[in-house]
PDB file of C-alpha atoms in Angstrom:
ATOM      1  CA  LYS A  15       3.130  16.026  40.013  1.00 47.00           C
ATOM      2  CA  MET A  16      -0.105  14.082  39.652  1.00 53.00           C
ATOM      3  CA  ALA A  17      -0.226  14.577  35.913  1.00 47.00           C
ATOM      4  CA  GLY A  18       2.237  15.521  33.201  1.00 48.00           C
ATOM      5  CA  SER A  19       1.554  18.632  31.164  1.00 50.00           C
ATOM      6  CA  SER A  20       0.953  16.583  28.002  1.00 57.00           C
ATOM      7  CA  THR A  21      -1.714  14.258  29.412  1.00 73.00           C
ATOM      8  CA  PRO A  22      -5.152  15.375  30.624  1.00 85.00           C
ATOM      9  CA  TRP A  23      -6.026  14.973  34.319  1.00 94.00           C
ATOM     10  CA  ILE A  24      -8.486  12.063  34.576  1.00 95.00           C
ATOM     11  CA  GLY A  25      -9.765  10.348  37.707  1.00 96.00           C
ATOM     12  CA  SER A  26     -12.664   8.291  38.965  1.00 97.00           C
ATOM     13  CA  ALA A  27     -14.718   7.884  42.148  1.00 97.00           C
ATOM     14  CA  TYR A  28     -17.888   6.204  43.370  1.00 97.00           C
ATOM     15  CA  LEU A  29     -20.686   8.151  45.056  1.00 98.00           C
ATOM     16  CA  PHE A  30     -22.849   5.985  47.357  1.00 98.00           C
ATOM     17  CA  LEU A  31     -26.363   7.327  47.986  1.00 97.00           C
ATOM     18  CA  GLN A  32     -28.955   6.075  50.442  1.00 96.00           C
ATOM     19  CA  SER A  33     -32.220   7.596  51.606  1.00 95.00           C
ATOM     20  CA  THR A  34     -32.671   7.765  55.377  1.00 92.00           C
ATOM     21  CA  CYS A  35     -36.428   7.676  54.865  1.00 90.00           C
ATOM     22  CA  LYS A  36     -37.703   4.067  54.993  1.00 88.00           C
ATOM     23  CA  THR A  37     -40.440   4.721  52.448  1.00 90.00           C
ATOM     24  CA  ILE A  38     -37.970   5.996  49.824  1.00 92.00           C
ATOM     25  CA  VAL A  39     -35.708   3.336  48.303  1.00 94.00           C
ATOM     26  CA  LEU A  40     -33.470   4.955  45.692  1.00 96.00           C
ATOM     27  CA  PRO A  41     -32.457   1.748  43.843  1.00 96.00           C
ATOM     28  CA  SER A  42     -36.128   0.793  43.447  1.00 95.00           C
ATOM     29  CA  LEU A  43     -36.957   4.246  42.098  1.00 95.00           C
ATOM     30  CA  TYR A  44     -34.068   4.033  39.624  1.00 95.00           C
ATOM     31  CA  GLU A  45     -35.100   0.529  38.525  1.00 94.00           C
ATOM     32  CA  SER A  46     -38.601   1.848  37.756  1.00 93.00           C
ATOM     33  CA  SER A  47     -38.830   2.801  34.054  1.00 90.00           C
ATOM     34  CA  GLN A  48     -41.204   5.643  34.979  1.00 91.00           C
ATOM     35  CA  LYS A  49     -39.069   7.135  37.766  1.00 92.00           C
ATOM     36  CA  LYS A  50     -35.592   6.496  36.288  1.00 94.00           C
ATOM     37  CA  PRO A  51     -35.517   9.660  34.078  1.00 92.00           C
ATOM     38  CA  SER A  52     -36.539  11.789  37.082  1.00 92.00           C
ATOM     39  CA  VAL A  53     -33.822  10.336  39.323  1.00 95.00           C
ATOM     40  CA  PHE A  54     -31.253  10.719  36.533  1.00 95.00           C
ATOM     41  CA  LYS A  55     -32.264  14.341  35.959  1.00 92.00           C
ATOM     42  CA  ALA A  56     -31.840  15.117  39.673  1.00 93.00           C
ATOM     43  CA  LEU A  57     -28.382  13.484  39.697  1.00 96.00           C
ATOM     44  CA  LYS A  58     -27.327  15.374  36.570  1.00 92.00           C
ATOM     45  CA  LEU A  59     -28.479  18.768  37.876  1.00 89.00           C
ATOM     46  CA  ALA A  60     -26.949  18.291  41.333  1.00 92.00           C
ATOM     47  CA  LEU A  61     -23.588  17.274  39.847  1.00 93.00           C
ATOM     48  CA  ALA A  62     -23.751  20.318  37.560  1.00 89.00           C
ATOM     49  CA  ASP A  63     -24.417  22.491  40.625  1.00 87.00           C
ATOM     50  CA  SER A  64     -21.395  20.990  42.398  1.00 90.00           C
ATOM     51  CA  THR A  65     -18.905  21.926  39.658  1.00 88.00           C
ATOM     52  CA  GLY A  66     -20.680  24.957  38.188  1.00 84.00           C
ATOM     53  CA  SER A  67     -20.786  23.255  34.780  1.00 81.00           C
ATOM     54  CA  VAL A  68     -23.022  20.696  33.057  1.00 81.00           C
ATOM     55  CA  ASN A  69     -19.867  18.909  31.844  1.00 84.00           C
ATOM     56  CA  GLY A  70     -17.838  19.278  35.048  1.00 88.00           C
ATOM     57  CA  VAL A  71     -18.228  15.629  36.006  1.00 94.00           C
ATOM     58  CA  ASP A  72     -19.393  12.685  33.906  1.00 94.00           C
ATOM     59  CA  MET A  73     -21.599   9.811  35.064  1.00 96.00           C
ATOM     60  CA  LEU A  74     -20.326   6.519  33.629  1.00 95.00           C
ATOM     61  CA  LYS A  75     -22.784   4.119  35.238  1.00 95.00           C
ATOM     62  CA  VAL A  76     -25.435   3.993  37.937  1.00 96.00           C
ATOM     63  CA  HIS A  77     -25.449   0.741  39.946  1.00 95.00           C
ATOM     64  CA  CYS A  78     -28.427  -0.433  42.008  1.00 95.00           C
ATOM     65  CA  SER A  79     -27.105  -2.218  45.080  1.00 93.00           C
ATOM     66  CA  HIS A  80     -29.855  -2.162  47.736  1.00 91.00           C
ATOM     67  CA  PRO A  81     -30.107   0.000  49.788  1.00 92.00           C
ATOM     68  CA  HIS A  82     -27.527   2.062  47.875  1.00 96.00           C
ATOM     69  CA  LEU A  83     -27.602   3.803  44.542  1.00 97.00           C
ATOM     70  CA  ILE A  84     -23.956   3.919  43.406  1.00 97.00           C
ATOM     71  CA  VAL A  85     -22.871   6.450  40.795  1.00 97.00           C
ATOM     72  CA  GLN A  86     -19.539   5.964  39.031  1.00 97.00           C
ATOM     73  CA  LEU A  87     -18.044   9.394  38.327  1.00 97.00           C
ATOM     74  CA  LYS A  88     -15.337  10.469  35.899  1.00 96.00           C
ATOM     75  CA  PHE A  89     -13.420  13.747  36.211  1.00 96.00           C
ATOM     76  CA  CYS A  90     -11.454  15.216  33.303  1.00 93.00           C
ATOM     77  CA  LYS A  91     -10.064  18.343  34.952  1.00 92.00           C
ATOM     78  CA  GLN A  92      -8.440  18.753  38.347  1.00 95.00           C
ATOM     79  CA  GLU A  93     -10.211  22.087  38.995  1.00 93.00           C
ATOM     80  CA  ASN A  94     -13.604  20.454  38.387  1.00 93.00           C
ATOM     81  CA  CYS A  95     -12.706  17.698  40.817  1.00 97.00           C
ATOM     82  CA  ARG A  96     -11.660  20.299  43.404  1.00 96.00           C
ATOM     83  CA  ARG A  97     -15.001  22.098  43.048  1.00 94.00           C
ATOM     84  CA  PHE A  98     -16.853  18.805  43.407  1.00 97.00           C
ATOM     85  CA  LEU A  99     -14.883  17.872  46.556  1.00 97.00           C
ATOM     86  CA  GLN A 100     -15.518  21.297  48.069  1.00 95.00           C
ATOM     87  CA  SER A 101     -19.251  21.030  47.343  1.00 94.00           C
ATOM     88  CA  TYR A 102     -19.315  17.496  48.794  1.00 97.00           C
ATOM     89  CA  ARG A 103     -17.332  18.491  51.899  1.00 95.00           C
ATOM     90  CA  GLU A 104     -19.505  21.534  52.660  1.00 93.00           C
ATOM     91  CA  GLY A 105     -22.759  19.591  52.237  1.00 93.00           C
ATOM     92  CA  ALA A 106     -23.833  21.668  49.225  1.00 92.00           C
ATOM     93  CA  LEU A 107     -23.975  18.627  46.934  1.00 94.00           C
ATOM     94  CA  GLN A 108     -26.146  16.749  49.411  1.00 94.00           C
ATOM     95  CA  GLU A 109     -28.541  19.695  49.796  1.00 91.00           C
ATOM     96  CA  SER A 110     -28.697  20.235  46.036  1.00 91.00           C
ATOM     97  CA  LEU A 111     -29.415  16.569  45.297  1.00 95.00           C
ATOM     98  CA  GLN A 112     -32.103  16.438  48.000  1.00 92.00           C
ATOM     99  CA  ASN A 113     -33.782  19.494  46.457  1.00 87.00           C
ATOM    100  CA  HIS A 114     -33.575  18.176  42.891  1.00 90.00           C
ATOM    101  CA  LEU A 115     -34.910  14.733  43.863  1.00 92.00           C
ATOM    102  CA  GLN A 116     -37.731  16.391  45.778  1.00 89.00           C
ATOM    103  CA  LEU A 117     -38.691  18.441  42.693  1.00 86.00           C
ATOM    104  CA  SER A 118     -38.180  15.697  40.085  1.00 86.00           C
ATOM    105  CA  LEU A 119     -40.060  13.047  42.051  1.00 87.00           C
ATOM    106  CA  ALA A 120     -42.707  15.466  43.409  1.00 86.00           C
ATOM    107  CA  MET A 121     -42.047  14.396  47.014  1.00 85.00           C
ATOM    108  CA  THR A 122     -42.109  16.502  50.165  1.00 82.00           C
ATOM    109  CA  THR A 123     -38.512  15.634  51.031  1.00 85.00           C
ATOM    110  CA  VAL A 124     -35.821  13.087  50.152  1.00 90.00           C
ATOM    111  CA  PRO A 125     -33.281  12.949  53.030  1.00 92.00           C
ATOM    112  CA  LEU A 126     -29.955  11.412  51.989  1.00 95.00           C
ATOM    113  CA  GLU A 127     -26.779   9.879  53.341  1.00 96.00           C
ATOM    114  CA  MET A 128     -23.719  10.034  51.097  1.00 97.00           C
ATOM    115  CA  GLU A 129     -20.370   8.291  50.955  1.00 97.00           C
ATOM    116  CA  LEU A 130     -17.494   8.846  48.532  1.00 98.00           C
ATOM    117  CA  LYS A 131     -14.937   6.177  47.628  1.00 97.00           C
ATOM    118  CA  ALA A 132     -11.993   5.908  45.236  1.00 96.00           C
ATOM    119  CA  GLY A 133     -10.763   2.326  44.967  1.00 92.00           C
ATOM    120  CA  ASN A 134     -10.408   1.013  48.524  1.00 92.00           C
ATOM    121  CA  GLU A 135     -10.100   4.504  49.986  1.00 95.00           C
ATOM    122  CA  HIS A 136     -13.006   6.034  51.936  1.00 97.00           C
ATOM    123  CA  LEU A 137     -12.621   9.706  51.025  1.00 97.00           C
ATOM    124  CA  ASP A 138     -15.034  10.853  53.774  1.00 97.00           C
ATOM    125  CA  ASN A 139     -12.226  10.112  56.261  1.00 95.00           C
ATOM    126  CA  MET A 140      -9.806  12.511  54.542  1.00 97.00           C
ATOM    127  CA  LEU A 141     -11.971  15.315  53.162  1.00 96.00           C
ATOM    128  CA  LYS A 142      -9.964  18.005  54.976  1.00 95.00           C
ATOM    129  CA  ASP A 143      -6.883  16.907  52.997  1.00 97.00           C
ATOM    130  CA  GLU A 144      -8.091  17.868  49.529  1.00 96.00           C
ATOM    131  CA  ASP A 145      -4.804  17.063  47.774  1.00 97.00           C
ATOM    132  CA  ARG A 146      -4.807  13.547  49.182  1.00 97.00           C
ATOM    133  CA  CYS A 147      -8.403  13.061  47.954  1.00 98.00           C
ATOM    134  CA  LEU A 148      -7.364  14.300  44.520  1.00 97.00           C
ATOM    135  CA  GLU A 149      -4.456  11.842  44.451  1.00 97.00           C
ATOM    136  CA  CYS A 150      -6.765   8.928  45.323  1.00 97.00           C
ATOM    137  CA  ILE A 151      -9.262   9.939  42.609  1.00 97.00           C
ATOM    138  CA  TYR A 152      -6.452  10.488  40.078  1.00 96.00           C
ATOM    139  CA  ARG A 153      -4.985   7.017  40.800  1.00 96.00           C
ATOM    140  CA  GLU A 154      -8.348   5.409  39.996  1.00 95.00           C
ATOM    141  CA  LYS A 155      -8.594   5.607  36.230  1.00 91.00           C
ATOM    142  CA  PRO A 156     -12.123   4.964  34.848  1.00 90.00           C
ATOM    143  CA  ASP A 157     -12.431   1.259  34.002  1.00 82.00           C
ATOM    144  CA  ARG A 158     -15.285   1.654  31.521  1.00 84.00           C
ATOM    145  CA  LEU A 159     -16.792   3.897  28.886  1.00 88.00           C
ATOM    146  CA  ARG A 160     -20.077   5.589  29.618  1.00 87.00           C
ATOM    147  CA  ASP A 161     -22.921   3.086  29.927  1.00 89.00           C
ATOM    148  CA  GLU A 162     -25.303   3.051  26.950  1.00 90.00           C
ATOM    149  CA  GLU A 163     -28.232   3.601  29.285  1.00 91.00           C
ATOM    150  CA  ILE A 164     -26.613   6.795  30.634  1.00 92.00           C
ATOM    151  CA  SER A 165     -26.108   8.088  27.076  1.00 90.00           C
ATOM    152  CA  GLU A 166     -29.772   7.394  26.288  1.00 90.00           C
ATOM    153  CA  LEU A 167     -30.934   9.204  29.450  1.00 90.00           C
ATOM    154  CA  GLU A 168     -28.662  12.161  28.591  1.00 87.00           C
ATOM    155  CA  GLU A 169     -30.239  12.405  25.131  1.00 87.00           C
ATOM    156  CA  ARG A 170     -33.758  12.181  26.579  1.00 84.00           C
ATOM    157  CA  LEU A 171     -32.984  14.958  29.049  1.00 82.00           C
ATOM    158  CA  LYS A 172     -31.501  17.183  26.328  1.00 78.00           C
ATOM    159  CA  SER A 173     -34.455  16.670  23.989  1.00 76.00           C
ATOM    160  CA  LEU A 174     -36.856  17.372  26.864  1.00 71.00           C
ATOM    161  CA  ILE A 175     -35.115  20.692  27.598  1.00 64.00           C
ATOM    162  CA  VAL A 176     -35.095  21.628  23.900  1.00 59.00           C
ATOM    163  CA  HIS A 177     -38.756  20.623  23.507  1.00 55.00           C
ATOM    164  CA  GLN A 178     -39.753  22.716  26.530  1.00 55.00           C
ATOM    165  CA  SER A 179     -37.704  25.609  25.199  1.00 53.00           C
ATOM    166  CA  ILE A 180     -39.435  25.482  21.811  1.00 55.00           C
ATOM    167  CA  ASN A 181     -42.901  25.304  23.414  1.00 54.00           C
ATOM    168  CA  ASN A 182     -41.991  28.056  25.812  1.00 50.00           C
ATOM    169  CA  ASN A 183     -40.836  30.444  23.123  1.00 51.00           C
ATOM    170  CA  MET A 184     -43.456  29.943  20.405  1.00 48.00           C
ATOM    171  CA  ALA A 185     -44.648  33.498  20.999  1.00 40.00           C
ATOM    172  CA  VAL A 186     -41.159  34.896  20.491  1.00 40.00           C
ATOM    173  CA  LYS A 187     -40.019  32.508  17.758  1.00 40.00           C
ATOM    174  CA  GLY A 188     -36.426  32.854  16.679  1.00 39.00           C
ATOM    175  CA  CYS A 189     -35.328  34.727  19.784  1.00 39.00           C
ATOM    176  CA  ALA A 190     -34.752  31.866  22.211  1.00 40.00           C
ATOM    177  CA  SER A 191     -31.356  30.455  23.072  1.00 39.00           C
ATOM    178  CA  LEU A 192     -31.441  26.724  23.770  1.00 40.00           C
ATOM    179  CA  ASN A 193     -28.680  27.169  26.329  1.00 42.00           C
ATOM    180  CA  SER A 194     -30.903  29.516  28.308  1.00 42.00           C
ATOM    181  CA  PRO A 195     -34.399  28.157  27.763  1.00 41.00           C
ATOM    182  CA  SER A 196     -35.966  30.472  30.313  1.00 42.00           C
ATOM    183  CA  LEU A 197     -34.460  33.675  28.862  1.00 43.00           C
ATOM    184  CA  PRO A 198     -37.085  35.939  27.319  1.00 41.00           C
ATOM    185  CA  CYS A 199     -36.562  37.557  23.945  1.00 40.00           C
ATOM    186  CA  PRO A 200     -34.880  40.985  24.129  1.00 40.00           C
ATOM    187  CA  SER A 201     -37.064  43.749  22.758  1.00 38.00           C
ATOM    188  CA  GLN A 202     -35.069  45.126  19.858  1.00 38.00           C
ATOM    189  CA  GLY A 203     -37.076  48.285  19.367  1.00 37.00           C
ATOM    190  CA  SER A 204     -40.263  46.241  19.129  1.00 33.00           C
ATOM    191  CA  SER A 205     -43.203  46.246  21.507  1.00 36.00           C
ATOM    192  CA  LEU A 206     -42.944  42.525  22.326  1.00 40.00           C
ATOM    193  CA  SER A 207     -44.241  42.028  25.824  1.00 48.00           C
ATOM    194  CA  PRO A 208     -42.365  39.569  28.090  1.00 55.00           C
ATOM    195  CA  GLN A 209     -43.535  35.954  27.915  1.00 60.00           C
ATOM    196  CA  VAL A 210     -46.397  34.992  30.223  1.00 77.00           C
ATOM    197  CA  THR A 211     -44.757  31.815  31.550  1.00 82.00           C
ATOM    198  CA  PHE A 212     -41.302  30.232  31.554  1.00 85.00           C
ATOM    199  CA  ILE A 213     -39.833  26.805  32.274  1.00 86.00           C
ATOM    200  CA  PHE A 214     -37.398  26.130  35.126  1.00 88.00           C
ATOM    201  CA  GLN A 215     -36.244  22.532  35.728  1.00 84.00           C
ATOM    202  CA  GLY A 216     -39.215  21.056  33.927  1.00 82.00           C
ATOM    203  CA  GLN A 217     -41.818  23.124  35.775  1.00 84.00           C
ATOM    204  CA  GLN A 218     -43.829  26.020  34.378  1.00 83.00           C
ATOM    205  CA  PHE A 219     -43.894  29.310  36.272  1.00 86.00           C
ATOM    206  CA  ALA A 220     -45.804  32.524  35.755  1.00 85.00           C
ATOM    207  CA  ASN A 221     -43.505  35.304  34.626  1.00 88.00           C
ATOM    208  CA  ARG A 222     -43.794  38.531  36.589  1.00 89.00           C
ATOM    209  CA  THR A 223     -41.996  41.767  37.272  1.00 90.00           C
ATOM    210  CA  LEU A 224     -39.393  41.550  40.046  1.00 92.00           C
ATOM    211  CA  THR A 225     -40.702  42.457  43.523  1.00 91.00           C
ATOM    212  CA  PRO A 226     -38.959  44.180  46.473  1.00 91.00           C
ATOM    213  CA  ASP A 227     -38.877  40.747  48.147  1.00 91.00           C
ATOM    214  CA  ASP A 228     -37.030  39.269  45.128  1.00 93.00           C
ATOM    215  CA  HIS A 229     -34.665  42.237  45.248  1.00 94.00           C
ATOM    216  CA  GLN A 230     -33.769  41.699  48.907  1.00 93.00           C
ATOM    217  CA  LYS A 231     -33.418  37.908  48.635  1.00 94.00           C
ATOM    218  CA  PHE A 232     -31.109  38.281  45.638  1.00 95.00           C
ATOM    219  CA  ALA A 233     -28.913  40.837  47.405  1.00 94.00           C
ATOM    220  CA  LYS A 234     -28.758  38.710  50.555  1.00 94.00           C
ATOM    221  CA  LEU A 235     -27.963  35.359  48.903  1.00 94.00           C
ATOM    222  CA  VAL A 236     -26.034  35.969  45.668  1.00 95.00           C
ATOM    223  CA  SER A 237     -22.777  36.781  47.535  1.00 90.00           C
ATOM    224  CA  LYS A 238     -19.582  37.080  45.436  1.00 92.00           C
ATOM    225  CA  LYS A 239     -21.247  36.014  42.197  1.00 94.00           C
ATOM    226  CA  TRP A 240     -23.242  39.248  41.813  1.00 96.00           C
ATOM    227  CA  LYS A 241     -20.854  40.488  39.106  1.00 94.00           C
ATOM    228  CA  GLN A 242     -21.232  37.324  37.005  1.00 94.00           C
ATOM    229  CA  VAL A 243     -25.025  37.580  37.237  1.00 96.00           C
ATOM    230  CA  GLY A 244     -24.740  41.227  36.177  1.00 95.00           C
ATOM    231  CA  ARG A 245     -22.724  40.215  33.112  1.00 93.00           C
ATOM    232  CA  SER A 246     -25.369  37.659  32.176  1.00 93.00           C
ATOM    233  CA  LEU A 247     -28.107  40.304  32.517  1.00 94.00           C
ATOM    234  CA  GLN A 248     -26.101  42.859  30.512  1.00 91.00           C
ATOM    235  CA  LYS A 249     -26.593  40.854  27.285  1.00 87.00           C
ATOM    236  CA  ASN A 250     -30.084  42.349  27.034  1.00 85.00           C
ATOM    237  CA  CYS A 251     -29.667  45.392  29.290  1.00 88.00           C
ATOM    238  CA  ARG A 252     -27.570  48.345  28.180  1.00 83.00           C
ATOM    239  CA  ALA A 253     -27.657  49.871  31.660  1.00 88.00           C
ATOM    240  CA  LEU A 254     -25.379  47.091  32.951  1.00 90.00           C
ATOM    241  CA  ARG A 255     -22.351  47.424  30.699  1.00 84.00           C
ATOM    242  CA  ASP A 256     -18.963  46.460  32.202  1.00 82.00           C
ATOM    243  CA  PRO A 257     -17.958  49.994  33.347  1.00 86.00           C
ATOM    244  CA  VAL A 258     -21.243  50.250  35.296  1.00 90.00           C
ATOM    245  CA  ILE A 259     -20.632  46.915  37.077  1.00 92.00           C
ATOM    246  CA  ASP A 260     -17.014  47.870  37.866  1.00 89.00           C
ATOM    247  CA  ASN A 261     -18.116  51.276  39.170  1.00 90.00           C
ATOM    248  CA  LEU A 262     -20.708  49.637  41.459  1.00 92.00           C
ATOM    249  CA  ALA A 263     -17.988  47.384  42.875  1.00 91.00           C
ATOM    250  CA  LEU A 264     -15.816  50.416  43.698  1.00 91.00           C
ATOM    251  CA  GLU A 265     -18.585  52.760  44.808  1.00 89.00           C
ATOM    252  CA  TYR A 266     -20.136  50.313  47.283  1.00 90.00           C
ATOM    253  CA  ASP A 267     -16.986  48.444  48.280  1.00 89.00           C
ATOM    254  CA  ARG A 268     -17.196  49.643  51.906  1.00 90.00           C
ATOM    255  CA  GLU A 269     -20.859  48.677  52.260  1.00 89.00           C
ATOM    256  CA  GLY A 270     -20.083  45.095  51.202  1.00 92.00           C
ATOM    257  CA  LEU A 271     -21.554  42.412  48.934  1.00 94.00           C
ATOM    258  CA  TYR A 272     -25.206  42.911  49.933  1.00 94.00           C
ATOM    259  CA  GLU A 273     -25.234  46.562  48.884  1.00 94.00           C
ATOM    260  CA  GLN A 274     -23.249  45.907  45.688  1.00 95.00           C
ATOM    261  CA  ALA A 275     -25.722  43.201  44.636  1.00 95.00           C
ATOM    262  CA  TYR A 276     -28.694  45.373  45.684  1.00 95.00           C
ATOM    263  CA  GLN A 277     -27.488  48.324  43.596  1.00 95.00           C
ATOM    264  CA  LEU A 278     -26.840  46.051  40.588  1.00 95.00           C
ATOM    265  CA  LEU A 279     -30.403  44.762  40.559  1.00 95.00           C
ATOM    266  CA  LEU A 280     -31.720  48.273  41.244  1.00 94.00           C
ATOM    267  CA  ARG A 281     -30.029  49.491  38.016  1.00 92.00           C
ATOM    268  CA  PHE A 282     -31.608  46.568  36.136  1.00 94.00           C
ATOM    269  CA  ILE A 283     -35.096  47.264  37.525  1.00 92.00           C
ATOM    270  CA  GLN A 284     -34.859  51.026  36.942  1.00 90.00           C
ATOM    271  CA  SER A 285     -33.685  50.670  33.324  1.00 89.00           C
ATOM    272  CA  GLU A 286     -35.936  47.780  32.258  1.00 89.00           C
ATOM    273  CA  GLY A 287     -39.155  48.723  34.082  1.00 88.00           C
ATOM    274  CA  LYS A 288     -41.854  46.094  33.493  1.00 87.00           C
ATOM    275  CA  LYS A 289     -39.389  44.058  31.449  1.00 89.00           C
ATOM    276  CA  ALA A 290     -37.266  43.447  34.580  1.00 92.00           C
ATOM    277  CA  THR A 291     -38.854  40.027  35.016  1.00 92.00           C
ATOM    278  CA  ILE A 292     -38.240  37.021  37.226  1.00 94.00           C
ATOM    279  CA  ALA A 293     -37.632  34.876  34.089  1.00 93.00           C
ATOM    280  CA  ARG A 294     -34.661  37.021  33.052  1.00 94.00           C
ATOM    281  CA  LEU A 295     -33.149  36.911  36.532  1.00 96.00           C
ATOM    282  CA  ILE A 296     -33.680  33.128  36.840  1.00 95.00           C
ATOM    283  CA  ALA A 297     -31.988  32.595  33.442  1.00 93.00           C
ATOM    284  CA  ALA A 298     -28.976  34.653  34.611  1.00 95.00           C
ATOM    285  CA  LEU A 299     -28.796  32.650  37.856  1.00 95.00           C
ATOM    286  CA  GLU A 300     -28.994  29.333  35.940  1.00 92.00           C
ATOM    287  CA  GLU A 301     -26.197  30.463  33.644  1.00 91.00           C
ATOM    288  CA  ASN A 302     -23.946  30.964  36.664  1.00 93.00           C
ATOM    289  CA  GLY A 303     -24.839  27.747  38.493  1.00 92.00           C
ATOM    290  CA  LEU A 304     -26.867  29.532  41.200  1.00 93.00           C
ATOM    291  CA  ILE A 305     -29.659  26.958  41.149  1.00 93.00           C
ATOM    292  CA  SER A 306     -30.415  27.115  44.896  1.00 92.00           C
ATOM    293  CA  LEU A 307     -30.912  30.882  44.741  1.00 94.00           C
ATOM    294  CA  ALA A 308     -33.213  30.466  41.723  1.00 94.00           C
ATOM    295  CA  GLU A 309     -35.228  27.887  43.670  1.00 92.00           C
ATOM    296  CA  GLU A 310     -35.401  30.264  46.652  1.00 92.00           C
ATOM    297  CA  LEU A 311     -36.796  33.076  44.485  1.00 94.00           C
ATOM    298  CA  LEU A 312     -39.402  30.722  43.017  1.00 92.00           C
ATOM    299  CA  GLY A 313     -40.414  29.434  46.462  1.00 88.00           C
ATOM    300  CA  LEU A 314     -39.300  25.856  45.792  1.00 83.00           C
ATOM    301  CA  HIS A 315     -37.384  25.247  49.017  1.00 64.00           C
ATOM    302  CA  SER A 316     -39.344  23.147  51.494  1.00 52.00           C
ATOM    303  CA  ASN A 317     -38.547  22.694  55.167  1.00 48.00           C
ATOM    304  CA  GLU A 318     -40.879  19.766  55.663  1.00 45.00           C
ATOM    305  CA  ASP A 319     -39.433  16.708  57.342  1.00 46.00           C
ATOM    306  CA  CYS A 320     -39.765  13.176  56.091  1.00 52.00           C
ATOM    307  CA  SER A 321     -42.303  11.340  58.191  1.00 45.00           C
TER     308      SER A 321
END
């Protein structure tokens, strides 16, 4: 066994990042006091995407070693490390980080090369053997506590999210959850109209009723997580209680995931009417780590190449 039942599973690895675009030098961006928070935010969000949790993997230090930006990672649970390795192996982490850097730095594209090491082991050479990768990461115990600078950046990011949430929900004071800053206030018998705008990843978007295009994209891309999204939506939608979600799964089992997801959102739209807004759907997607799908619905994905 890699770990006894009494001791927590802890391991460490180094993620090497380099931009393949000559005009984008990641260490220089990170060394810039103006750009550093944006780069850190992109790293934090991409790592959260990779494990499905904000606390799935911890950054201990970010080293600038031209041309590489090197991130020292700490894992506290084996399942989180497995999710991270799967995301890394399938290229999802790379895509997510490219998207987040592009948004945070307001650039057309930030193409990346990645490399993962644990001690002297190059994990890219053994990614198909997940257990061996886990053993290498587990053997490398973190040799430091979290860098003070990382803690400061974490606090800045948290306060930014809270500040945006407060600004965003002034009209519906007392209803907002800080964990879901883009979630509108449920109408508890009142005539509160949905908020006009909402914040997603530091950007402001106009709130609107869901469109047929949103409906189709959601059904096509949400895949197996449609039930989890339904359970997030059900908090403020009585039409999506657990028996309804379970019945949809059974009723449309033969038609497959697309139809199940389509029917779920159809119930939401039919029951909520004008209150079936993009902000509520985006909040539910965020809650379940479906950041790429949220970006797709908001038109944030860019196919432009780095020139």
